[in-house]
Coordinates of C-alpha atoms and ligand atoms in Angstrom, one line a residue:
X10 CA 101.8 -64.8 47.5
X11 CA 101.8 -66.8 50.9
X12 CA 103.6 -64.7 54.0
X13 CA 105.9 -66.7 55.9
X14 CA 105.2 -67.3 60.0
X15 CA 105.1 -64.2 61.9
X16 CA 106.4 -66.4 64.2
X17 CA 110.0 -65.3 65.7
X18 CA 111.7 -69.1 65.4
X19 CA 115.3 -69.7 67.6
X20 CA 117.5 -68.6 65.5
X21 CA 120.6 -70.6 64.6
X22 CA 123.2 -67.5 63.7
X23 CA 123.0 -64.5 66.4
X24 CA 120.9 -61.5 65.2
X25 CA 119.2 -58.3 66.5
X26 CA 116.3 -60.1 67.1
X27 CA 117.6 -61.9 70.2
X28 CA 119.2 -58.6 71.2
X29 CA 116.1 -58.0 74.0
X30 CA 114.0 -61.2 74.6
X31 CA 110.1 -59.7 74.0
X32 CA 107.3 -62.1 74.7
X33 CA 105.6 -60.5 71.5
X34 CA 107.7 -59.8 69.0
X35 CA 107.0 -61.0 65.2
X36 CA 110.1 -62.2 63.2
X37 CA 112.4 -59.8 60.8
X38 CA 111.5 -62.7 58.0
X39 CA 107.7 -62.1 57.9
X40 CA 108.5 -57.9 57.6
X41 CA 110.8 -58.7 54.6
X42 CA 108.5 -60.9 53.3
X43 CA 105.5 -58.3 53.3
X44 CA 108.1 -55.0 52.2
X45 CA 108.6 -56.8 49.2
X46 CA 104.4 -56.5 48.2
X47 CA 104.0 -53.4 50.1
X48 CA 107.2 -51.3 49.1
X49 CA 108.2 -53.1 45.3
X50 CA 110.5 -50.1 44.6
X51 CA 111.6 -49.8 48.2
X52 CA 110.1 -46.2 47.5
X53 CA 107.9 -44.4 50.3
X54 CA 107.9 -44.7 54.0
X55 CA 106.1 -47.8 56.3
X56 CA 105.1 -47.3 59.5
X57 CA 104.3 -49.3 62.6
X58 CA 101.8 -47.8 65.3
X59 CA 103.1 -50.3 68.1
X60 CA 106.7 -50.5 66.8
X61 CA 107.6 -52.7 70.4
X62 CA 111.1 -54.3 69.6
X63 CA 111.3 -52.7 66.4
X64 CA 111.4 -55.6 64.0
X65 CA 109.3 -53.5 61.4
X66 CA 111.6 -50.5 61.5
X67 CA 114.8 -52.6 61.5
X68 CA 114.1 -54.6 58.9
X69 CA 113.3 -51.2 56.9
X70 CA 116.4 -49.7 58.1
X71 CA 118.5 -52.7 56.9
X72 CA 116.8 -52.8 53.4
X73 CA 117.6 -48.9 53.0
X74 CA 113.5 -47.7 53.6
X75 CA 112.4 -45.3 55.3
X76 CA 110.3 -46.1 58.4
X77 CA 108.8 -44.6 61.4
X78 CA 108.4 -47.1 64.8
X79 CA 105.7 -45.5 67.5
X80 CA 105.5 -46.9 70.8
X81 CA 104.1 -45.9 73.9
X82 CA 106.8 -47.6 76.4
X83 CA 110.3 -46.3 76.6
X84 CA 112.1 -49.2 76.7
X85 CA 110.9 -50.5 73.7
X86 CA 112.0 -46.9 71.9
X87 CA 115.3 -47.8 73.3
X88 CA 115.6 -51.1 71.9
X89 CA 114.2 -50.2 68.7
X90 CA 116.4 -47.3 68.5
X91 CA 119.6 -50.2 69.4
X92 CA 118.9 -51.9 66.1
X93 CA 119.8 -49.4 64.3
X94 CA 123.0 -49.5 65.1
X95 CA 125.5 -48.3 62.2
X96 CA 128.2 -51.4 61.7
X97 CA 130.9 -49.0 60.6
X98 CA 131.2 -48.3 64.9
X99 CA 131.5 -52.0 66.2
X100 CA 135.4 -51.7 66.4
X101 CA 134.7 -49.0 68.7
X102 CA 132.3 -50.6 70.4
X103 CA 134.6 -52.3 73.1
X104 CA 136.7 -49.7 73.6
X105 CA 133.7 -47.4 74.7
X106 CA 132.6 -50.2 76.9
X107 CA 135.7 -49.8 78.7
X108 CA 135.3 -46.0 79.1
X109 CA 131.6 -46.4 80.3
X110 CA 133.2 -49.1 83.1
X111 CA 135.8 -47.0 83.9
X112 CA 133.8 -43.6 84.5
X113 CA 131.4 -45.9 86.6
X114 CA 133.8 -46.8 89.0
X115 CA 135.9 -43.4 89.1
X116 CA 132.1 -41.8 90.6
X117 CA 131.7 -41.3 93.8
X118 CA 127.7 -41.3 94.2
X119 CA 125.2 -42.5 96.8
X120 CA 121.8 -44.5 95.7
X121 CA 118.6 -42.5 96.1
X122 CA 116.5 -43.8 98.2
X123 CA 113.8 -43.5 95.9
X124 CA 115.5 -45.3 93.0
X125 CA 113.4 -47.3 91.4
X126 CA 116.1 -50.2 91.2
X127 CA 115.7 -50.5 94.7
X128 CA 112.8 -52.6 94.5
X129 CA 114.7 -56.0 93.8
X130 CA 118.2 -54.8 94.6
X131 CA 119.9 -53.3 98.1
X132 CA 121.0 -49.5 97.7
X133 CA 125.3 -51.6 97.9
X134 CA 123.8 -53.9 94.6
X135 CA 121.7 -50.9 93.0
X136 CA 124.6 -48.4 92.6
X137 CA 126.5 -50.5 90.1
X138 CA 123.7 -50.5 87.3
X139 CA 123.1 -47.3 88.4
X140 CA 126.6 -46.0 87.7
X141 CA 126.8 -47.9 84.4
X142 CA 123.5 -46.1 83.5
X143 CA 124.8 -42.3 84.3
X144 CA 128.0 -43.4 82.8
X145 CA 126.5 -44.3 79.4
X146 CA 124.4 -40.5 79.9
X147 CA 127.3 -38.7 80.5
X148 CA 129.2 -40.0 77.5
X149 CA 126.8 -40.6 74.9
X150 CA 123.8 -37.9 75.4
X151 CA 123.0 -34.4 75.9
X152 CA 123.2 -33.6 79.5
X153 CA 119.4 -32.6 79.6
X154 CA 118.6 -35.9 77.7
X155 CA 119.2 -38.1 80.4
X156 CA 116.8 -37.0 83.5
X157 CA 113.4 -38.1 82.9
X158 CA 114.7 -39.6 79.9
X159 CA 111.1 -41.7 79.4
X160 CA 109.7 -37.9 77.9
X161 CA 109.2 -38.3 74.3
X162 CA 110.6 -34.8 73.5
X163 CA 114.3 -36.4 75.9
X164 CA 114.2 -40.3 74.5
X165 CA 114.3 -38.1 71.2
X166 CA 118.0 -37.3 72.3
X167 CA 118.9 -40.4 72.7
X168 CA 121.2 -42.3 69.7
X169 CA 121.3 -45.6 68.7
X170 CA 124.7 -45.5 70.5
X171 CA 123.4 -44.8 73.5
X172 CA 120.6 -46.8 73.1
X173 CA 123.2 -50.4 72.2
X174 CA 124.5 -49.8 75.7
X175 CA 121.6 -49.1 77.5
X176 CA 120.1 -52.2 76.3
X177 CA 123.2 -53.9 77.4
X178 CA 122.2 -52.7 80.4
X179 CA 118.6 -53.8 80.3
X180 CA 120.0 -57.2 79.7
X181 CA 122.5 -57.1 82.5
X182 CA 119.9 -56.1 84.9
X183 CA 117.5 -58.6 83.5
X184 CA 120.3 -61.6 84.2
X185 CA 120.5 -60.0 87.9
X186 CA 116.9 -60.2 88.9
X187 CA 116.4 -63.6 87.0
X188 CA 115.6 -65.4 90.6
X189 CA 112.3 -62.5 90.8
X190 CA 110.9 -64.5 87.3
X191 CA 108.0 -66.7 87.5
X192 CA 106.8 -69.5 85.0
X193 CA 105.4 -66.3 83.4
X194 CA 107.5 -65.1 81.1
X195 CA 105.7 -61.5 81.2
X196 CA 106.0 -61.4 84.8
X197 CA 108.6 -60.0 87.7
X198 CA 108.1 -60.6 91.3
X199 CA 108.7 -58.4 93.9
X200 CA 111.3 -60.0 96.8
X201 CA 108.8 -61.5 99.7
X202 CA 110.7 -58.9 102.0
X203 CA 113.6 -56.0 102.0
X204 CA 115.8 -58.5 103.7
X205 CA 115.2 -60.6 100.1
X206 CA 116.6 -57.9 98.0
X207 CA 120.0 -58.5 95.9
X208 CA 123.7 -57.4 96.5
X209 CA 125.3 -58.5 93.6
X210 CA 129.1 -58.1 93.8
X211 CA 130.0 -54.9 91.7
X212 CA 132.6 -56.6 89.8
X213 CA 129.7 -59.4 88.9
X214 CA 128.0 -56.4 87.2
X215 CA 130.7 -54.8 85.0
X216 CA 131.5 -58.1 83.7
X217 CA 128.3 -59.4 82.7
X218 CA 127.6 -55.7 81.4
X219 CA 130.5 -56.7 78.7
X220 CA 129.7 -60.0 77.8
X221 CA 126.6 -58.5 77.1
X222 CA 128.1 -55.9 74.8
X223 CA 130.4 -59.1 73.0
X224 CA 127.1 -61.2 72.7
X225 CA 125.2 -58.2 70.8
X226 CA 128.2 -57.9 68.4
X227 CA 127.8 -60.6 66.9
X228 CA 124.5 -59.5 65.8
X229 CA 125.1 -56.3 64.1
X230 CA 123.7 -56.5 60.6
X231 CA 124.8 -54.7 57.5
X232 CA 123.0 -52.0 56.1
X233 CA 122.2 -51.5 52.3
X234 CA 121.4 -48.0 51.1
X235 CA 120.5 -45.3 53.4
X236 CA 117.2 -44.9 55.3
X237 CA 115.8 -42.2 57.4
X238 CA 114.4 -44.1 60.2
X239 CA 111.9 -42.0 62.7
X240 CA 111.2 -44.1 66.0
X241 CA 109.7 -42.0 68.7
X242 CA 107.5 -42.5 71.9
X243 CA 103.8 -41.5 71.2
X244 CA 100.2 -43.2 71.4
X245 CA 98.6 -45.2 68.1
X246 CA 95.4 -43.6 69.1
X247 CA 96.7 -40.2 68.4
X248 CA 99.6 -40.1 66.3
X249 CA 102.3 -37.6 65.9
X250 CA 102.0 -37.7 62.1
X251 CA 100.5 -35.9 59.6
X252 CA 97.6 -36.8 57.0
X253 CA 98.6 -38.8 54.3
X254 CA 103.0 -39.0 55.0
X255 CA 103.1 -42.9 55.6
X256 CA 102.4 -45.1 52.4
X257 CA 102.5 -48.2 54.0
X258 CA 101.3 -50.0 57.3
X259 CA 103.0 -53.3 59.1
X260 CA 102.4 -53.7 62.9
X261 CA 100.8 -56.4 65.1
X262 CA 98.5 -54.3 67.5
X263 CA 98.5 -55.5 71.4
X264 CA 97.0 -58.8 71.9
X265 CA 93.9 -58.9 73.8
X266 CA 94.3 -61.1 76.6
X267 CA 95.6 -58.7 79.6
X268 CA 98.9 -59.2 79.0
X269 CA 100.5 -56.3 81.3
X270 CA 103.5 -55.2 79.3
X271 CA 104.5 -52.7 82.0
X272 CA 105.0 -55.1 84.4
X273 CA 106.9 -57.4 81.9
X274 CA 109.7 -54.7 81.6
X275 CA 109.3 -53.2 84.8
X276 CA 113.4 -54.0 85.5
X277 CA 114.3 -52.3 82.1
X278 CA 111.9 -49.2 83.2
X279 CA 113.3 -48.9 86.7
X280 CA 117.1 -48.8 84.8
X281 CA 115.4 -45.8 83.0
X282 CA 114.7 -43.8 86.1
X283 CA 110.7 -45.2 86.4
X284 CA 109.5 -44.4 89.8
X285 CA 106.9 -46.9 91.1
X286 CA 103.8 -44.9 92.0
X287 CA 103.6 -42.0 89.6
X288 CA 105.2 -42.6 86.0
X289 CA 104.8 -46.5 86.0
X290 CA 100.9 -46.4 86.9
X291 CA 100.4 -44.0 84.1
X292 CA 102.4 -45.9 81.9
X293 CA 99.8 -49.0 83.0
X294 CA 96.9 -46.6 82.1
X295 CA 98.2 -45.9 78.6
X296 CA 98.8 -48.9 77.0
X297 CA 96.3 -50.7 75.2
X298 CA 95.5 -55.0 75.7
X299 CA 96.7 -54.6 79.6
X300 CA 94.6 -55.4 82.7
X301 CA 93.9 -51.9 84.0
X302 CA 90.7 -50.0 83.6
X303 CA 90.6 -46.5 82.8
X304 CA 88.3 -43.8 82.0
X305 CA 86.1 -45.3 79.5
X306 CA 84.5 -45.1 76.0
X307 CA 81.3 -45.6 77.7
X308 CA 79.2 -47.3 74.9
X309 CA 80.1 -49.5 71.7
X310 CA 80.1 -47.2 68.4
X311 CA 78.6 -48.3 65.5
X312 CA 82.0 -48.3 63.0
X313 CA 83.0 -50.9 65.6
X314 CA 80.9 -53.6 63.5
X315 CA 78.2 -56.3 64.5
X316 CA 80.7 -58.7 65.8
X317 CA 82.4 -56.8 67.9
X318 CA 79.0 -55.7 69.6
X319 CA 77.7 -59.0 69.8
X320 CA 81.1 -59.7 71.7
X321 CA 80.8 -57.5 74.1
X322 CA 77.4 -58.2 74.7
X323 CA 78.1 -61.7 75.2
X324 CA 81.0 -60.6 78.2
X325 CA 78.3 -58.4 79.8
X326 CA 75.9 -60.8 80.5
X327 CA 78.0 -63.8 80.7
X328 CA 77.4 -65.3 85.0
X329 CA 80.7 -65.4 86.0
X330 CA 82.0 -63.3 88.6
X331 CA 83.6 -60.1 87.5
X332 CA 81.8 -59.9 84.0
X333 CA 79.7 -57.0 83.7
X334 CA 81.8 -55.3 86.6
X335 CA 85.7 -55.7 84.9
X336 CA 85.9 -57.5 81.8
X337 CA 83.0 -56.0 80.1
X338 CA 85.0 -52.6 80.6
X339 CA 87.9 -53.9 79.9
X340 CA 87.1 -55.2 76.3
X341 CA 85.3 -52.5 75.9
X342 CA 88.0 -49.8 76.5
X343 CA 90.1 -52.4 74.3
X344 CA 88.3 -51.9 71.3
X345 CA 87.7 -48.2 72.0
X346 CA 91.7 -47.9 71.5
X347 CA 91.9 -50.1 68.6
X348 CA 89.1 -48.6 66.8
X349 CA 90.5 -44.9 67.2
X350 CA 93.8 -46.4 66.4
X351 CA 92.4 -47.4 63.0
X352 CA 91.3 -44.3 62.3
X353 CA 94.4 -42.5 62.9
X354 CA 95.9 -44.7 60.6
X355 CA 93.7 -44.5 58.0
X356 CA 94.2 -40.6 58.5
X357 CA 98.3 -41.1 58.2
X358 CA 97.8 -43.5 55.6
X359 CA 98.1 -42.4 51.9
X360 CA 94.9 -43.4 49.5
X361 CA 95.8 -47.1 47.8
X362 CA 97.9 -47.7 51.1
X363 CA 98.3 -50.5 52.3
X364 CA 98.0 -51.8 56.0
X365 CA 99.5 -55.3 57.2
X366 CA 98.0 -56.2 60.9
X367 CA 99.4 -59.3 62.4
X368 CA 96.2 -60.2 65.2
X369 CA 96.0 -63.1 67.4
X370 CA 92.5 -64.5 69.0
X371 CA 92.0 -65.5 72.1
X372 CA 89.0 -66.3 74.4
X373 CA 86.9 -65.2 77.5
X374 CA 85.7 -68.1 79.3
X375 CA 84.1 -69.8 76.4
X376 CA 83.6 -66.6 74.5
X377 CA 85.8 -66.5 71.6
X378 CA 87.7 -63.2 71.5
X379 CA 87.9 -63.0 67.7
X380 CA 89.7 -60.1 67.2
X381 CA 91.0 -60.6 63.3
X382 CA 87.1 -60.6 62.9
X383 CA 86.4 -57.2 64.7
X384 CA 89.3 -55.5 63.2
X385 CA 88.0 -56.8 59.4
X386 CA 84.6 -55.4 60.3
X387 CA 86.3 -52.0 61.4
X388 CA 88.5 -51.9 58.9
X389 CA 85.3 -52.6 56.1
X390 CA 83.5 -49.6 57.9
X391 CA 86.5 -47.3 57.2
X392 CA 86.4 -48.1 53.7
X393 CA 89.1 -50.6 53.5
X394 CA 89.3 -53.9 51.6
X395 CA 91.0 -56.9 52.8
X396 CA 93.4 -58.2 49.9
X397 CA 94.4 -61.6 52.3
X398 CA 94.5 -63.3 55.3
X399 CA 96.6 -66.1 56.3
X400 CA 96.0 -68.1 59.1
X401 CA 98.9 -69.8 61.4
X402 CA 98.7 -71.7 64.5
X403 CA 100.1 -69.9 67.3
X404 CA 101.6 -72.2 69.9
X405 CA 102.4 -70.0 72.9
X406 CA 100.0 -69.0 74.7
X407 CA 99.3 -67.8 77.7
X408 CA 95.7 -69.6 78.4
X409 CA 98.1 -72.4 78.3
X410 CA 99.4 -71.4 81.7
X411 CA 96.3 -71.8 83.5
X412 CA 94.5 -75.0 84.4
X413 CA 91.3 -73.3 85.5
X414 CA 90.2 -72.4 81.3
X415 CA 89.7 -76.5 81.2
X416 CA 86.6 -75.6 83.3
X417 CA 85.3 -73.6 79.9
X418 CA 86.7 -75.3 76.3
X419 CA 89.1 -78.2 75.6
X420 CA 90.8 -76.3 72.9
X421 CA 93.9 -73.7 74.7
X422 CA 95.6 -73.0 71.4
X423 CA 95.2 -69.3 69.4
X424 CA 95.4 -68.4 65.8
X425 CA 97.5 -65.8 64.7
X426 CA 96.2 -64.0 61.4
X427 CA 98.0 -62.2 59.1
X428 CA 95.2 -59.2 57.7
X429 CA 96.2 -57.5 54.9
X430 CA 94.2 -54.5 54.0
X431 CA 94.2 -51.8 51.2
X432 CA 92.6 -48.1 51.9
X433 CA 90.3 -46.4 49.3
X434 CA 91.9 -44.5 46.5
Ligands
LIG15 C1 102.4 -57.0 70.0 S1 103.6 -55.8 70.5 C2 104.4 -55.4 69.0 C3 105.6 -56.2 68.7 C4 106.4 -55.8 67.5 N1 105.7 -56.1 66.3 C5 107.8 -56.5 67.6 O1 108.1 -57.3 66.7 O2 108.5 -56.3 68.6 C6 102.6 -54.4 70.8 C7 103.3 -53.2 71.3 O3 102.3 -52.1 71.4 C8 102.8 -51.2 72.4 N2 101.6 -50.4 72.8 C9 100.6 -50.7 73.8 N3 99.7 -49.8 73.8 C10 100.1 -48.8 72.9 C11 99.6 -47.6 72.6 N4 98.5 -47.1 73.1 N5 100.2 -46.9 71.6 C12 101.4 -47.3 71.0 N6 101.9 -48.5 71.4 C13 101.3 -49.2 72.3 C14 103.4 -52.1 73.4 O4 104.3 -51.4 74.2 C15 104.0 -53.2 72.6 O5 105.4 -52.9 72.4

């Protein structure tokens, strides 16, 4: 049995998947692919640790298993939440676009000034999105769900009603600030000054809102047999789940090249209410594969596996500037996440499980960075046993985007490996 690319390709008929564009999303035709080893009977429940866009728990959903998506950023519980979208309300779909627009412009409501929109848009081109976004609270959710809605025991309120629109309105907002996106596609700018900010016109915004809404029609899916389908916001290093409940893994953990995945949906968290200084930085802290340094796990363990040591080792005393001081910590508090990650799923996991990890390598400098490697080693020390591994040439990748890695290795490409594991009975 050969796994197809995780690869998402363009696809050629409108589907979920291009619901909300995420740099690092796998495609819904590798998950399939892998349910049909992992879950023969479609009996039992899979899970993914760093659920992101939710391709693992939509595909689930659609093929009538049960599933539960964890992921420590909001928006990505929103969108995965979207997905699961019933097709038995699309005819009312439009119709309760309408009422959303409507109730927006009926309010009378001033911008705070410390709305977190503010940052790319005037308080005049803010209140629109704004509107839209109380709009969608006040008619879809529980009137406590909506402040502070990024709390896991409040996002837990939201439906996947609420959460179509409101990615509607990520992808609205995301069309608005387009002129604030770099080359990078995991980046947003800030404008140079205040006087740079955006004041698009009102009726600009309730239009593109529903063409938004008609273009994510299109991709509603139908459903066979009923799943109970968990996704809820929560860490991979310390699970909300107990021992034994999932029977089978599929996830792709964060990659490991300082990719800052707060940052890259820092527009769809400010729709969410994110204030800059307090929730955002401690979003920044949480999330495993970014660029910030934490509190550490001061020294290597020994689970982590010879490789892995001998990697970090190698970033420690490599010359270049920043080594020992940054990087070193950074890998370091990397693997510290992954490792205890591992072991929480290993905890959830049943005995015989299986786990399906989609990794991708990278380097630092010269220093290959190879992380399917270290997690095989980890993974051997927990007791596992790795079934497969497939090996695919990942195109995309970020070293690509900068000239100064010539300085260190010809080669800028990455492999992606697909790891497929099986606990002790
Ligand atoms: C490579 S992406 C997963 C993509 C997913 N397979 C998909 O198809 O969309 C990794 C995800 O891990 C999430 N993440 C980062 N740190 C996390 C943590 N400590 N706990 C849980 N999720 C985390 C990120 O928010 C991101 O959505």
């Amino acid at each position: 049995m050969i796994f197809s690319n995780p690869k998402r390709m363009k696809q050629k008929t409108p589907n979920k998947e291009s619901w909300f564009n995420f740099y690092a999303g796998y495609s819904g035709a590798f998950v399939r692919d892998v349910l049909v080893q992992v879950m023969p009977n479609n009996q039992g429940r899979v899970l993914d640790p760093w659920n992101g866009s939710g391709t693992t728990t939509t595909t689930a959903h659609e093929q009538g298993i049960d599933s539960t998506g964890i992921d420590i950023n909001p928006v990505m519980i929103i969108v995965a939440k979207a997905k699961l979208l019933s097709p038995g309300v699309v005819e009312s779909l439009l119709p309760l676009a309408e009422e959303i627009i409507a109730l927006a412009k009926q309010t009378k409501k001033r911008i705070h000034y410390t709305d977190p929109l503010l940052e790319w848009f005037t308080p005049a081109g803010a209140l629109p999105t704004r509107l839209l976004a109380d709009a969608i609270s006040k008619i879809l959710m529980p009137s406590e769900a909506w402040e502070k809605v990024f709390l896991s025991d409040h996002i837990c309120l939201v439906s996947d009603l609420a959460a179509f629109f409101l990615v509607a309105l990520f992808r609205t907002t995301r069309s608005l600030v387009v002129r604030f996106r770099p080359t990078n596609p995991t980046w947003i700018k800030a404008p140079e000054s205040d006087k740079c900010r955006i004041r698009p016109n009102p009726e600009k915004v309730y239009d593109e809102f529903r063409l938004n809404i008609r273009e994510m029609l299109a991709g509603v899916a139908p459903i066979s047999g009923q799943a109970n389908t968990i996704i809820s916001l929560g860490s991979s290093s310390d699970l909300p789940l107990a021992k034994k409940s999932v029977d089978a893994v599929i996830a792709s953990p964060p990659y490991c090249t300082r990719i800052d995945y707060a940052i890259a949906t820092k527009p769809e968290l400010a729709v969410l209410g994110y204030s800059q200084k307090r929730d955002f930085d401690s979003l920044r802290r949480l999330m495993m594969g970014g660029p910030v340094v934490t509190s550490l796990a001061s020294s290597t363990k020994s689970g982590w596996g010879e490789n892995c040591v001998n990697f970090l080792k190698a970033v420690e005393t490599h010359p270049s500037k920043g080594s020992r001081s940054y990087y070193h910590k950074l890998f370091l508090q990397y693997y510290a996440a992954m490792y205890e990650s591992l072991q929480e799923i290993n905890r959830v996991l049943v005995p015989d499980g299986q786990c399906v990890l989609v990794v991708q390598d990278s380097f630092y400098k010269e220093v290959h960075i190879d992380v399917a490697k270290h997690i095989g080693e980890m993974a051997r020390n927990l007791g596992w046993t790795l079934k497969n591994r497939f090996d695919f040439e990942a195109n995309l990748v970020m070293a690509r985007m900068n000239p100064k890695i010539k300085k260190y290795r010809t080669y800028s490409g990455a492999t992606e490996s697909v790891l497929w594991f099986r606990k002790a009975s």
